[in-house]
Short mmCIF file of C-alpha atoms and ligand atoms in Angstrom, two decimals:
data_model
loop_
_atom_site.label_atom_id
_atom_site.label_comp_id
_atom_site.label_asym_id
_atom_site.label_seq_id
_atom_site.Cartn_x
_atom_site.Cartn_y
_atom_site.Cartn_z
CA MET A 1 25.83 -16.90 -14.07
CA GLN A 2 25.80 -14.06 -16.48
CA ASN A 3 22.95 -14.58 -19.00
CA THR A 4 21.05 -12.66 -21.78
CA ILE A 5 18.41 -11.26 -19.84
CA SER A 6 20.88 -9.37 -17.66
CA ASN A 7 21.87 -7.09 -21.30
CA GLY A 8 18.71 -5.28 -20.46
CA PRO A 9 18.61 -1.57 -22.90
CA SER A 10 21.25 0.80 -21.49
CA ASP A 11 18.83 3.48 -21.97
CA GLY A 12 15.88 4.51 -23.53
CA GLY A 13 16.97 5.69 -26.54
CA GLY A 14 14.89 7.00 -29.67
CA GLY A 15 12.49 5.27 -31.53
CA GLY A 16 14.37 3.53 -34.41
CA GLN A 17 14.27 0.02 -34.55
CA ILE A 18 17.52 -1.09 -33.89
CA GLN A 19 19.17 1.46 -30.92
CA ARG A 20 20.03 -0.80 -28.26
CA SER A 21 23.41 -2.60 -28.95
CA SER A 22 26.62 -1.39 -30.77
CA SER A 23 27.55 -4.57 -32.15
CA LEU A 24 25.46 -5.42 -35.82
CA ALA A 25 25.13 -8.84 -34.45
CA GLY A 26 23.06 -8.07 -31.28
CA ASP A 27 21.00 -5.09 -33.36
CA VAL A 28 20.06 -8.09 -35.49
CA TYR A 29 19.52 -9.75 -32.42
CA GLU A 30 17.08 -7.20 -31.05
CA ALA A 31 15.04 -6.62 -33.79
CA ILE A 32 14.02 -10.53 -34.35
CA PHE A 33 13.60 -10.71 -30.67
CA SER A 34 10.96 -7.78 -31.07
CA GLN A 35 9.63 -9.31 -33.92
CA LEU A 36 9.10 -12.84 -31.71
CA MET A 37 8.05 -11.59 -28.66
CA SER A 38 5.36 -9.29 -30.16
CA LEU A 39 4.05 -12.04 -32.67
CA LYS A 40 5.14 -10.43 -35.83
CA ILE A 41 6.89 -13.78 -36.25
CA ALA A 42 4.45 -15.94 -35.68
CA PRO A 43 5.12 -19.21 -32.60
CA GLY A 44 5.38 -22.09 -35.16
CA SER A 45 6.07 -20.53 -38.70
CA ARG A 46 9.38 -20.79 -40.36
CA ILE A 47 12.32 -18.56 -40.20
CA THR A 48 14.36 -18.57 -43.44
CA VAL A 49 17.39 -16.75 -43.09
CA ASP A 50 17.32 -15.39 -46.64
CA SER A 51 14.25 -13.30 -46.04
CA LEU A 52 15.51 -11.55 -42.90
CA VAL A 53 19.20 -10.88 -44.98
CA LYS A 54 16.27 -8.96 -47.42
CA GLU A 55 14.71 -7.53 -44.50
CA PHE A 56 17.10 -6.13 -42.61
CA GLY A 57 20.15 -5.57 -45.83
CA VAL A 58 22.67 -7.55 -43.97
CA SER A 59 24.99 -10.87 -44.26
CA HIS A 60 24.06 -13.90 -43.34
CA THR A 61 26.44 -14.30 -40.49
CA PRO A 62 24.78 -11.46 -38.19
CA ILE A 63 21.28 -13.11 -39.17
CA ARG A 64 23.07 -16.66 -38.23
CA GLU A 65 24.46 -15.59 -34.95
CA ALA A 66 21.34 -13.97 -34.02
CA LEU A 67 19.53 -17.10 -34.76
CA GLY A 68 22.19 -19.09 -32.63
CA ARG A 69 21.36 -16.59 -29.55
CA LEU A 70 17.44 -17.07 -29.60
CA GLU A 71 17.91 -21.10 -30.01
CA GLY A 72 19.78 -20.81 -26.68
CA GLU A 73 16.77 -18.51 -25.05
CA GLY A 74 14.06 -21.51 -26.62
CA LEU A 75 12.79 -18.85 -29.07
CA VAL A 76 13.97 -20.49 -32.11
CA LEU A 77 14.05 -24.20 -32.67
CA LYS A 78 16.77 -25.35 -35.50
CA ALA A 79 16.26 -28.76 -37.41
CA HIS A 80 18.68 -30.81 -39.10
CA LEU A 81 17.73 -29.77 -43.30
CA ILE A 82 14.68 -28.29 -42.16
CA GLY A 83 16.19 -25.05 -41.10
CA TYR A 84 15.11 -22.53 -38.67
CA SER A 85 11.48 -21.84 -37.30
CA ALA A 86 9.66 -19.73 -34.24
CA ALA A 87 9.44 -21.59 -31.19
CA PRO A 88 5.72 -23.22 -30.47
CA GLN A 89 3.56 -21.32 -27.99
CA ILE A 90 3.69 -23.09 -24.82
CA SER A 91 0.94 -25.02 -24.27
CA ARG A 92 -1.72 -24.61 -21.02
CA GLN A 93 -0.44 -27.27 -19.02
CA ARG A 94 3.21 -26.04 -19.54
CA PHE A 95 1.80 -22.37 -18.86
CA ASP A 96 0.01 -23.62 -15.70
CA GLU A 97 3.03 -25.66 -14.51
CA LEU A 98 5.25 -22.25 -15.13
CA TYR A 99 2.80 -19.67 -12.72
CA GLU A 100 2.88 -23.13 -10.20
CA LEU A 101 6.40 -22.83 -10.10
CA ARG A 102 6.70 -19.18 -9.96
CA LEU A 103 4.03 -19.11 -7.04
CA LEU A 104 6.16 -21.54 -5.25
CA LEU A 105 9.36 -19.24 -5.67
CA GLU A 106 8.88 -15.91 -5.74
CA PRO A 107 6.58 -14.72 -3.55
CA ASN A 108 9.02 -16.68 -0.92
CA ALA A 109 11.86 -14.70 -2.17
CA ALA A 110 10.37 -11.04 -2.53
CA GLY A 111 10.12 -11.67 1.38
CA LYS A 112 13.80 -12.79 1.78
CA ALA A 113 14.91 -9.97 -0.57
CA ALA A 114 12.71 -7.72 1.93
CA ALA A 115 14.20 -8.60 5.04
CA SER A 116 17.34 -7.70 3.26
CA MET A 117 16.91 -4.56 1.65
CA ASP A 118 19.06 -1.69 1.05
CA GLU A 119 19.22 1.63 -0.11
CA ALA A 120 21.88 0.37 -3.55
CA LYS A 121 19.51 -2.70 -4.10
CA LEU A 122 16.30 -0.71 -3.89
CA SER A 123 17.77 1.97 -6.49
CA ILE A 124 18.88 -1.10 -8.86
CA LEU A 125 14.96 -2.14 -8.56
CA ARG A 126 13.83 1.21 -8.77
CA GLU A 127 15.89 1.83 -12.18
CA ALA A 128 14.77 -1.45 -13.53
CA ALA A 129 10.78 -1.05 -13.04
CA GLY A 130 11.58 2.75 -13.95
CA VAL A 131 13.28 1.59 -17.61
CA MET A 132 9.75 -0.30 -18.12
CA GLY A 133 8.02 2.28 -17.35
CA ARG A 134 9.17 4.90 -20.07
CA ARG A 135 7.04 5.22 -23.18
CA ASP A 136 9.96 6.65 -25.55
CA SER A 137 9.52 3.83 -28.08
CA THR A 138 6.90 5.34 -30.98
CA ASP A 139 6.67 1.43 -31.80
CA GLU A 140 4.85 -0.57 -29.84
CA ARG A 141 6.17 -3.83 -30.84
CA ILE A 142 9.81 -2.45 -29.57
CA ARG A 143 8.28 -1.08 -26.61
CA TYR A 144 6.61 -4.76 -25.89
CA SER A 145 9.40 -6.32 -26.20
CA THR A 146 11.69 -4.36 -24.30
CA PHE A 147 9.35 -4.46 -21.59
CA ALA A 148 9.50 -8.43 -21.61
CA ARG A 149 12.82 -8.22 -21.13
CA GLN A 150 12.78 -5.86 -18.37
CA ASP A 151 10.27 -7.65 -16.90
CA ALA A 152 12.48 -10.29 -16.52
CA VAL A 153 15.33 -8.56 -15.50
CA PHE A 154 13.38 -7.06 -12.39
CA HIS A 155 12.15 -10.59 -11.13
CA ASP A 156 16.10 -11.89 -11.76
CA LYS A 157 17.09 -8.83 -9.89
CA ILE A 158 14.42 -10.06 -6.80
CA MET A 159 15.44 -13.42 -7.10
CA ALA A 160 19.64 -12.83 -6.65
CA PHE A 161 18.70 -10.19 -3.50
CA ALA A 162 16.74 -13.18 -2.41
CA GLY A 163 20.25 -15.26 -2.70
CA ASN A 164 19.46 -18.42 -3.61
CA GLU A 165 21.81 -19.30 -6.77
CA LEU A 166 19.79 -22.56 -7.70
CA ILE A 167 16.37 -20.97 -6.93
CA ARG A 168 17.22 -18.06 -9.37
CA GLN A 169 19.10 -20.06 -12.29
CA THR A 170 16.49 -22.60 -12.17
CA LEU A 171 14.31 -19.80 -12.94
CA THR A 172 16.20 -18.42 -15.35
CA PHE A 173 16.45 -21.43 -17.56
CA GLN A 174 12.84 -21.66 -18.34
CA HIS A 175 12.97 -18.43 -20.15
CA THR A 176 9.67 -18.02 -18.14
CA HIS A 177 9.17 -14.49 -19.15
CA PHE A 178 9.98 -14.65 -22.63
CA HIS A 179 7.60 -17.54 -23.39
CA ILE A 180 4.52 -15.80 -21.36
CA PHE A 181 5.01 -12.26 -23.03
CA ARG A 182 4.76 -14.39 -26.45
CA LEU A 183 1.40 -15.48 -25.63
CA MET A 184 -0.14 -12.06 -26.16
CA PHE A 185 0.48 -9.01 -27.61
CA HIS A 186 -1.41 -6.76 -25.91
CA ALA A 187 -1.32 -3.05 -23.66
CA ARG A 188 -2.84 -4.33 -20.86
CA VAL A 189 -0.39 -7.07 -20.03
CA THR A 190 2.32 -4.40 -19.40
CA GLU A 191 0.21 -1.78 -17.96
CA GLU A 192 -0.98 -3.31 -15.38
CA ALA A 193 1.85 -5.24 -14.51
CA LEU A 194 3.59 -1.70 -13.85
CA ASP A 195 1.15 -0.84 -10.91
CA GLU A 196 1.94 -4.03 -9.61
CA HIS A 197 5.31 -3.38 -9.36
CA GLU A 198 5.15 -0.43 -7.76
CA ALA A 199 3.36 -2.27 -5.05
CA ILE A 200 6.28 -4.35 -4.69
CA ILE A 201 8.85 -2.00 -4.69
CA ASP A 202 6.89 0.09 -2.09
CA ALA A 203 6.90 -2.99 0.21
CA PHE A 204 10.52 -3.79 -0.22
CA ALA A 205 11.04 0.64 0.58
CA LYS A 206 9.67 -0.31 3.78
CA ALA A 207 11.60 -3.64 4.36
CA ASP A 208 8.27 -5.61 4.95
CA ALA A 209 8.92 -9.22 4.16
CA THR A 210 5.29 -9.86 4.70
CA ALA A 211 3.98 -7.54 2.14
CA ALA A 212 6.93 -8.12 -0.57
CA ARG A 213 5.29 -11.88 -0.06
CA LYS A 214 2.04 -10.44 -0.95
CA ALA A 215 2.61 -7.89 -3.47
CA MET A 216 4.63 -10.80 -5.51
CA ARG A 217 2.13 -13.40 -5.04
CA ASP A 218 -0.83 -10.95 -6.22
CA HIS A 219 1.26 -9.87 -9.30
CA ILE A 220 1.89 -13.41 -10.42
CA GLU A 221 -1.65 -14.56 -9.60
CA HIS A 222 -2.90 -11.30 -11.41
CA SER A 223 -0.35 -11.96 -14.54
CA ARG A 224 -1.77 -15.48 -14.54
CA ASP A 225 -5.37 -14.02 -14.93
CA ARG A 226 -4.71 -11.74 -17.70
CA LEU A 227 -2.55 -14.17 -19.93
CA ARG A 228 -5.11 -17.47 -19.66
CA PRO A 229 -7.25 -15.91 -21.93
CA ALA A 230 -4.53 -16.74 -24.53
CA PHE A 231 -5.96 -20.32 -24.55
CA ASP A 232 -9.41 -19.61 -24.83
ZN1 ZN B 301 6.63 -8.57 -13.23
#
């Protein structure tokens, strides 16, 4: 199943706001995505097509296209006669449910992925983790939204290598990473996660299933503990 999280940035690129996609619609999508992830567009707030048209200096068509795509990802809602709004923040209960689901599925998947690890898969995961670590965008918001997307890619690749498509799709369908990263816009969310991803990669490099399960469990628990203050 192809989905949008597979369309990660092709390379680091420069610091410009619009840098990743070759199509105008894609550029506009990335720009709005970044504003949603970094909370520049606040959860629950109205999104008017006209104001985005003015802000980006483009026509209505790419804006509507981008909003439609974001609607499919659960980040934007469209109400009849009212128009678009940013999806509200997930509730504390949904947050706990998402992490419980991840803890049930992802450590086990990491163990399975480790057991069938090879050099080709390892380099794909290293690449995904490496893209996250790059600090070449001068715009903090772009960097944050890039990290959110790459984190989704990194975890999705591990699910793919674990080999159960049903479990992989179940997690993809929740758009977990987009909702989680939108809780808080903070450098700590990304800095610490990078070290934890390193630990996961180290376990994969040794094809150590036990260590991979533990590293994934630690990472998800720490991620949960980092973001919980968003509800205080
Ligand atoms: Zn992660």
